[in-house]
mmCIF file of C-alpha atoms in Angstrom:
data_model
loop_
_atom_site.group_PDB
_atom_site.id
_atom_site.type_symbol
_atom_site.label_atom_id
_atom_site.label_comp_id
_atom_site.label_asym_id
_atom_site.label_seq_id
_atom_site.Cartn_x
_atom_site.Cartn_y
_atom_site.Cartn_z
ATOM 1 C CA GLN P 1 116.762 119.177 13.121
ATOM 2 C CA VAL P 2 120.119 120.133 14.223
ATOM 3 C CA GLN P 3 122.171 117.321 15.532
ATOM 4 C CA LEU P 4 125.779 117.395 16.903
ATOM 5 C CA GLN P 5 128.441 114.409 16.651
ATOM 6 C CA GLU P 6 131.822 114.164 18.797
ATOM 7 C CA SER P 7 134.830 112.762 17.039
ATOM 8 C CA GLY P 8 138.371 111.974 18.026
ATOM 9 C CA PRO P 9 140.753 109.409 19.329
ATOM 10 C CA GLY P 10 139.215 107.271 22.212
ATOM 11 C CA LEU P 11 142.722 107.186 23.732
ATOM 12 C CA VAL P 12 145.149 109.505 24.615
ATOM 13 C CA LYS P 13 148.479 109.103 26.331
ATOM 14 C CA PRO P 14 149.293 110.976 29.534
ATOM 15 C CA SER P 15 151.120 114.340 28.880
ATOM 16 C CA GLU P 16 149.783 114.495 25.276
ATOM 17 C CA THR P 17 146.929 116.509 23.781
ATOM 18 C CA LEU P 18 143.298 115.428 23.649
ATOM 19 C CA SER P 19 141.774 116.774 20.156
ATOM 20 C CA LEU P 20 138.048 116.385 19.645
ATOM 21 C CA THR P 21 135.844 117.942 16.861
ATOM 22 C CA CYS P 22 132.025 118.276 16.855
ATOM 23 C CA THR P 23 130.028 118.472 13.640
ATOM 24 C CA VAL P 24 126.912 120.304 13.389
ATOM 25 C CA SER P 25 124.202 118.599 10.743
ATOM 26 C CA GLY P 26 120.769 119.910 10.091
ATOM 27 C CA GLY P 27 121.619 123.526 10.689
ATOM 28 C CA SER P 28 124.021 126.370 10.180
ATOM 29 C CA ILE P 29 126.864 126.737 12.738
ATOM 30 C CA SER P 30 126.508 130.702 12.773
ATOM 31 C CA SER P 31 125.316 133.044 15.444
ATOM 32 C CA TYR P 32 125.534 130.663 18.402
ATOM 33 C CA TYR P 33 127.666 129.655 21.027
ATOM 34 C CA TRP P 34 128.887 126.080 21.269
ATOM 35 C CA SER P 35 130.230 124.419 24.276
ATOM 36 C CA TRP P 36 132.211 121.739 25.535
ATOM 37 C CA ILE P 37 131.275 119.585 28.583
ATOM 38 C CA ARG P 38 132.878 116.492 30.260
ATOM 39 C CA GLN P 39 131.443 113.849 32.570
ATOM 40 C CA PRO P 40 133.734 111.370 34.409
ATOM 41 C CA ALA P 41 132.511 108.150 35.133
ATOM 42 C CA GLY P 42 129.782 108.258 38.240
ATOM 43 C CA LYS P 43 130.503 111.977 38.499
ATOM 44 C CA GLY P 44 128.591 115.300 37.607
ATOM 45 C CA LEU P 45 128.992 117.325 34.581
ATOM 46 C CA GLU P 46 131.628 119.818 34.039
ATOM 47 C CA TRP P 47 131.572 122.989 31.682
ATOM 48 C CA ILE P 48 135.120 123.301 29.934
ATOM 49 C CA GLY P 49 134.380 126.228 27.815
ATOM 50 C CA ARG P 50 132.447 127.901 24.682
ATOM 51 C CA ILE P 51 133.212 129.384 21.494
ATOM 52 C CA TYR P 52 130.843 131.481 19.306
ATOM 53 C CA THR P 53 131.196 131.572 15.629
ATOM 54 C CA SER P 54 133.211 134.345 15.305
ATOM 55 C CA GLY P 55 135.978 132.846 17.559
ATOM 56 C CA SER P 56 135.462 134.386 20.520
ATOM 57 C CA THR P 57 135.698 132.163 23.253
ATOM 58 C CA ASN P 58 135.116 131.795 27.393
ATOM 59 C CA TYR P 59 136.992 128.951 29.324
ATOM 60 C CA ASN P 60 136.445 127.400 32.607
ATOM 61 C CA PRO P 61 139.257 128.848 34.868
ATOM 62 C CA SER P 62 140.314 125.560 36.291
ATOM 63 C CA LEU P 63 141.024 124.507 32.621
ATOM 64 C CA LYS P 64 141.785 127.455 31.119
ATOM 65 C CA SER P 65 145.813 127.172 30.856
ATOM 66 C CA ARG P 66 145.485 123.733 29.036
ATOM 67 C CA VAL P 67 142.064 124.242 26.588
ATOM 68 C CA THR P 68 142.131 125.722 23.168
ATOM 69 C CA MET P 69 138.698 125.946 21.357
ATOM 70 C CA SER P 70 138.560 126.830 17.599
ATOM 71 C CA VAL P 71 135.544 126.868 14.949
ATOM 72 C CA ASP P 72 135.445 126.117 11.227
ATOM 73 C CA THR P 73 132.155 127.657 9.829
ATOM 74 C CA SER P 74 133.007 126.415 6.311
ATOM 75 C CA LYS P 75 132.859 122.699 7.654
ATOM 76 C CA ASN P 76 130.164 123.521 10.363
ATOM 77 C CA GLN P 77 132.765 122.144 12.925
ATOM 78 C CA PHE P 78 134.255 123.226 16.106
ATOM 79 C CA SER P 79 137.024 121.543 18.025
ATOM 80 C CA LEU P 80 138.615 121.212 21.564
ATOM 81 C CA LYS P 81 142.196 120.923 22.487
ATOM 82 C CA LEU P 82 143.227 119.981 25.833
ATOM 83 C CA SER P 83 146.969 119.596 26.556
ATOM 84 C CA SER P 84 149.118 117.892 29.000
ATOM 85 C CA VAL P 85 146.384 115.085 29.838
ATOM 86 C CA THR P 86 146.318 112.921 32.925
ATOM 87 C CA ALA P 87 144.141 110.317 34.262
ATOM 88 C CA ALA P 88 141.718 112.888 35.753
ATOM 89 C CA ASP P 89 141.053 114.058 32.278
ATOM 90 C CA THR P 90 139.535 110.804 31.295
ATOM 91 C CA ALA P 91 135.544 111.181 30.785
ATOM 92 C CA VAL P 92 132.711 111.413 28.535
ATOM 93 C CA TYR P 93 133.019 114.257 26.414
ATOM 94 C CA TYR P 94 130.069 116.306 25.025
ATOM 95 C CA CYS P 95 129.600 119.102 22.930
ATOM 96 C CA ALA P 96 126.423 121.418 22.962
ATOM 97 C CA ARG P 97 124.683 124.099 21.712
ATOM 98 C CA GLU P 98 123.359 127.358 23.731
ATOM 99 C CA GLY P 99 120.006 128.004 22.067
ATOM 100 C CA PRO P 100 117.567 127.949 20.463
ATOM 101 C CA GLY P 101 117.065 131.203 18.747
ATOM 102 C CA TYR P 102 113.952 132.946 18.896
ATOM 103 C CA CYS P 103 112.253 136.263 18.109
ATOM 104 C CA SER P 104 110.367 138.686 19.863
ATOM 105 C CA GLY P 105 109.336 142.400 19.578
ATOM 106 C CA GLY P 106 111.205 142.643 16.423
ATOM 107 C CA SER P 107 114.666 141.478 17.816
ATOM 108 C CA CYS P 108 116.076 138.098 17.709
ATOM 109 C CA TYR P 109 117.870 136.279 20.685
ATOM 110 C CA VAL P 110 119.258 133.020 21.827
ATOM 111 C CA ARG P 111 117.978 131.387 24.788
ATOM 112 C CA MET P 112 120.711 131.018 27.529
ATOM 113 C CA THR P 113 120.621 127.232 27.695
ATOM 114 C CA PHE P 114 122.045 124.220 26.457
ATOM 115 C CA ASP P 115 119.079 122.440 24.162
ATOM 116 C CA ILE P 116 120.964 120.385 21.844
ATOM 117 C CA TRP P 117 123.530 118.030 22.857
ATOM 118 C CA GLY P 118 126.010 115.386 21.383
ATOM 119 C CA GLN P 119 125.684 111.582 22.132
ATOM 120 C CA GLY P 120 129.367 112.073 23.876
ATOM 121 C CA THR P 121 132.612 110.410 23.060
ATOM 122 C CA MET P 122 134.833 108.430 25.867
ATOM 123 C CA VAL P 123 138.237 109.508 26.192
ATOM 124 C CA THR P 124 140.410 107.746 28.152
ATOM 125 C CA VAL P 125 143.650 108.849 29.135
ATOM 126 C CA SER P 126 146.249 105.837 29.604
ATOM 127 C CA SER P 127 149.544 104.962 28.536
ATOM 128 C CA GLN E 1 133.887 128.913 39.881
ATOM 129 C CA SER E 2 132.603 126.290 42.419
ATOM 130 C CA ALA E 3 130.223 123.775 41.451
ATOM 131 C CA LEU E 4 126.290 124.447 42.342
ATOM 132 C CA THR E 5 125.277 122.467 45.383
ATOM 133 C CA GLN E 6 122.227 119.836 45.227
ATOM 134 C CA PRO E 7 121.408 116.920 47.320
ATOM 135 C CA ALA E 8 123.062 113.683 46.265
ATOM 136 C CA SER E 9 119.758 111.723 46.269
ATOM 137 C CA VAL E 10 115.809 112.165 46.473
ATOM 138 C CA SER E 11 113.401 109.563 46.230
ATOM 139 C CA GLY E 12 109.410 109.368 46.301
ATOM 140 C CA SER E 13 106.818 107.064 45.514
ATOM 141 C CA PRO E 14 104.803 106.975 42.165
ATOM 142 C CA GLY E 15 102.298 109.735 42.063
ATOM 143 C CA GLN E 16 104.092 111.555 44.876
ATOM 144 C CA SER E 17 105.702 115.004 44.253
ATOM 145 C CA ILE E 18 109.607 115.598 44.992
ATOM 146 C CA THR E 19 111.656 118.895 45.036
ATOM 147 C CA ILE E 20 115.282 119.198 44.076
ATOM 148 C CA SER E 21 117.197 122.218 45.302
ATOM 149 C CA CYS E 22 120.120 123.903 43.722
ATOM 150 C CA THR E 23 122.219 126.435 45.636
ATOM 151 C CA GLY E 24 124.861 129.009 44.428
ATOM 152 C CA THR E 25 125.887 132.497 44.790
ATOM 153 C CA SER E 26 124.840 135.741 43.874
ATOM 154 C CA SER E 27 127.391 135.277 40.751
ATOM 155 C CA ASP E 28 125.481 132.784 39.383
ATOM 156 C CA VAL E 29 121.921 131.654 40.616
ATOM 157 C CA GLY E 30 121.073 134.599 42.218
ATOM 158 C CA GLY E 31 122.400 136.959 39.512
ATOM 159 C CA TYR E 32 120.780 135.367 36.516
ATOM 160 C CA ASN E 33 117.511 134.189 35.557
ATOM 161 C CA TYR E 34 119.536 131.486 33.262
ATOM 162 C CA VAL E 35 119.276 128.566 35.499
ATOM 163 C CA SER E 36 118.479 125.264 33.386
ATOM 164 C CA TRP E 37 117.793 121.771 34.760
ATOM 165 C CA TYR E 38 118.707 118.627 32.806
ATOM 166 C CA GLN E 39 117.730 114.937 33.120
ATOM 167 C CA GLN E 40 120.072 112.197 32.378
ATOM 168 C CA HIS E 41 119.436 108.304 32.228
ATOM 169 C CA PRO E 42 122.306 106.007 32.381
ATOM 170 C CA GLY E 43 124.423 106.111 29.579
ATOM 171 C CA LYS E 44 122.765 108.824 27.580
ATOM 172 C CA ALA E 45 123.268 112.587 27.105
ATOM 173 C CA PRO E 46 121.463 115.239 29.361
ATOM 174 C CA LYS E 47 117.998 116.151 28.278
ATOM 175 C CA LEU E 48 116.874 120.135 28.927
ATOM 176 C CA MET E 49 114.005 119.817 31.095
ATOM 177 C CA ILE E 50 113.454 123.358 32.190
ATOM 178 C CA TYR E 51 114.938 126.713 30.886
ATOM 179 C CA ASP E 52 115.432 130.392 32.143
ATOM 180 C CA VAL E 53 114.146 129.185 35.798
ATOM 181 C CA SER E 54 110.853 127.909 35.282
ATOM 182 C CA ASN E 55 110.217 127.792 31.441
ATOM 183 C CA ARG E 56 109.632 124.248 29.732
ATOM 184 C CA PRO E 57 110.625 123.286 26.245
ATOM 185 C CA SER E 58 108.245 121.923 23.888
ATOM 186 C CA GLY E 59 107.526 118.213 24.396
ATOM 187 C CA VAL E 60 108.464 118.240 28.300
ATOM 188 C CA SER E 61 105.609 117.133 30.641
ATOM 189 C CA ASN E 62 103.860 119.842 32.545
ATOM 190 C CA ARG E 63 104.649 117.722 35.908
ATOM 191 C CA PHE E 64 108.024 119.250 35.702
ATOM 192 C CA SER E 65 108.368 122.971 36.967
ATOM 193 C CA GLY E 66 111.125 125.127 38.397
ATOM 194 C CA SER E 67 111.494 128.268 40.662
ATOM 195 C CA LYS E 68 114.092 130.157 41.989
ATOM 196 C CA SER E 69 114.252 132.113 45.511
ATOM 197 C CA GLY E 70 117.505 134.277 46.101
ATOM 198 C CA ASN E 71 120.408 131.963 45.621
ATOM 199 C CA THR E 72 118.546 128.778 45.518
ATOM 200 C CA ALA E 73 116.702 127.151 42.461
ATOM 201 C CA SER E 74 114.375 124.203 42.729
ATOM 202 C CA LEU E 75 113.308 121.551 40.314
ATOM 203 C CA THR E 76 109.691 119.953 41.374
ATOM 204 C CA ILE E 77 108.449 116.891 39.900
ATOM 205 C CA SER E 78 104.858 116.072 40.515
ATOM 206 C CA GLY E 79 102.922 112.858 40.021
ATOM 207 C CA LEU E 80 106.376 110.828 40.103
ATOM 208 C CA GLN E 81 106.697 108.063 37.206
ATOM 209 C CA ALA E 82 109.151 105.022 37.130
ATOM 210 C CA GLU E 83 110.593 106.863 33.884
ATOM 211 C CA ASP E 84 111.497 109.751 35.954
ATOM 212 C CA GLU E 85 114.047 107.719 37.596
ATOM 213 C CA ALA E 86 117.217 109.607 36.551
ATOM 214 C CA ASP E 87 119.973 111.861 37.316
ATOM 215 C CA TYR E 88 119.034 115.712 37.483
ATOM 216 C CA TYR E 89 121.683 118.507 36.977
ATOM 217 C CA CYS E 90 121.085 122.073 37.323
ATOM 218 C CA SER E 91 123.106 124.560 35.802
ATOM 219 C CA SER E 92 123.378 128.706 35.790
ATOM 220 C CA TYR E 93 125.163 131.134 33.864
ATOM 221 C CA THR E 94 128.240 132.666 35.952
ATOM 222 C CA SER E 95 130.178 135.768 36.084
ATOM 223 C CA SER E 96 132.534 134.252 38.846
ATOM 224 C CA SER E 97 136.023 134.343 37.392
ATOM 225 C CA THR E 98 134.686 134.277 33.997
ATOM 226 C CA LEU E 99 131.404 134.540 31.889
ATOM 227 C CA GLY E 100 130.482 130.988 31.510
ATOM 228 C CA TRP E 101 128.382 128.214 33.148
ATOM 229 C CA VAL E 102 128.394 126.104 35.983
ATOM 230 C CA PHE E 103 126.957 123.014 36.701
ATOM 231 C CA GLY E 104 125.298 121.226 40.083
ATOM 232 C CA GLY E 105 126.868 118.034 41.390
ATOM 233 C CA GLY E 106 123.582 116.092 40.335
ATOM 234 C CA THR E 107 120.977 114.470 42.143
ATOM 235 C CA LYS E 108 120.172 110.828 41.865
ATOM 236 C CA LEU E 109 116.266 110.463 41.840
ATOM 237 C CA THR E 110 114.797 106.997 42.799
ATOM 238 C CA VAL E 111 111.007 106.206 42.448
ATOM 239 C CA LEU E 112 110.463 103.400 45.042
#
């Protein structure tokens, strides 16, 4: 059973770079899109962006100038960097998988949904 | 890309049915059958309840159902139970500005 675990500093200073890693266990990171999603306290979910295992990325236009995602298939990990953070970036950060994969009619596909989520990690931006 | 529009709150009594709407545009909800619904209890990660507009993952109660008409998707919960009290979020694939995902603002379901 695939599980995701976020890790990284829980406290980041304003103007610095937030760095988080998501470790995939119980399955391969290959051939899936992996996303970062955040949720400020008491507010809704915001999609930050996603990365495919080839390294191809898509970012939320509102955050694109500050976001960098990367993937390390040898470690079954993918990462998020968010630069020039402010208090508005304080949130619970989730990693999630687009899936699952399935096969039909001789071809295989991936479900367009977030089927697996990490437990989330709280990141506070404060001096 | 703008967030999808959901009502802030809905409520119902045990045994009743409720429906939560999720309104987007032709670039997201109206353009793709990739609408999902997630349930989130306090302090927990979201849980997938509906994908591809109306499909339930294995293990999700058949009391949960989804549909779509034009740019608006809906989640219906029948036979409300106390454990259904949670926040519900819709999401849709989008081609507005970039290829990716957009979420609704969330709906707080209260079981009276």
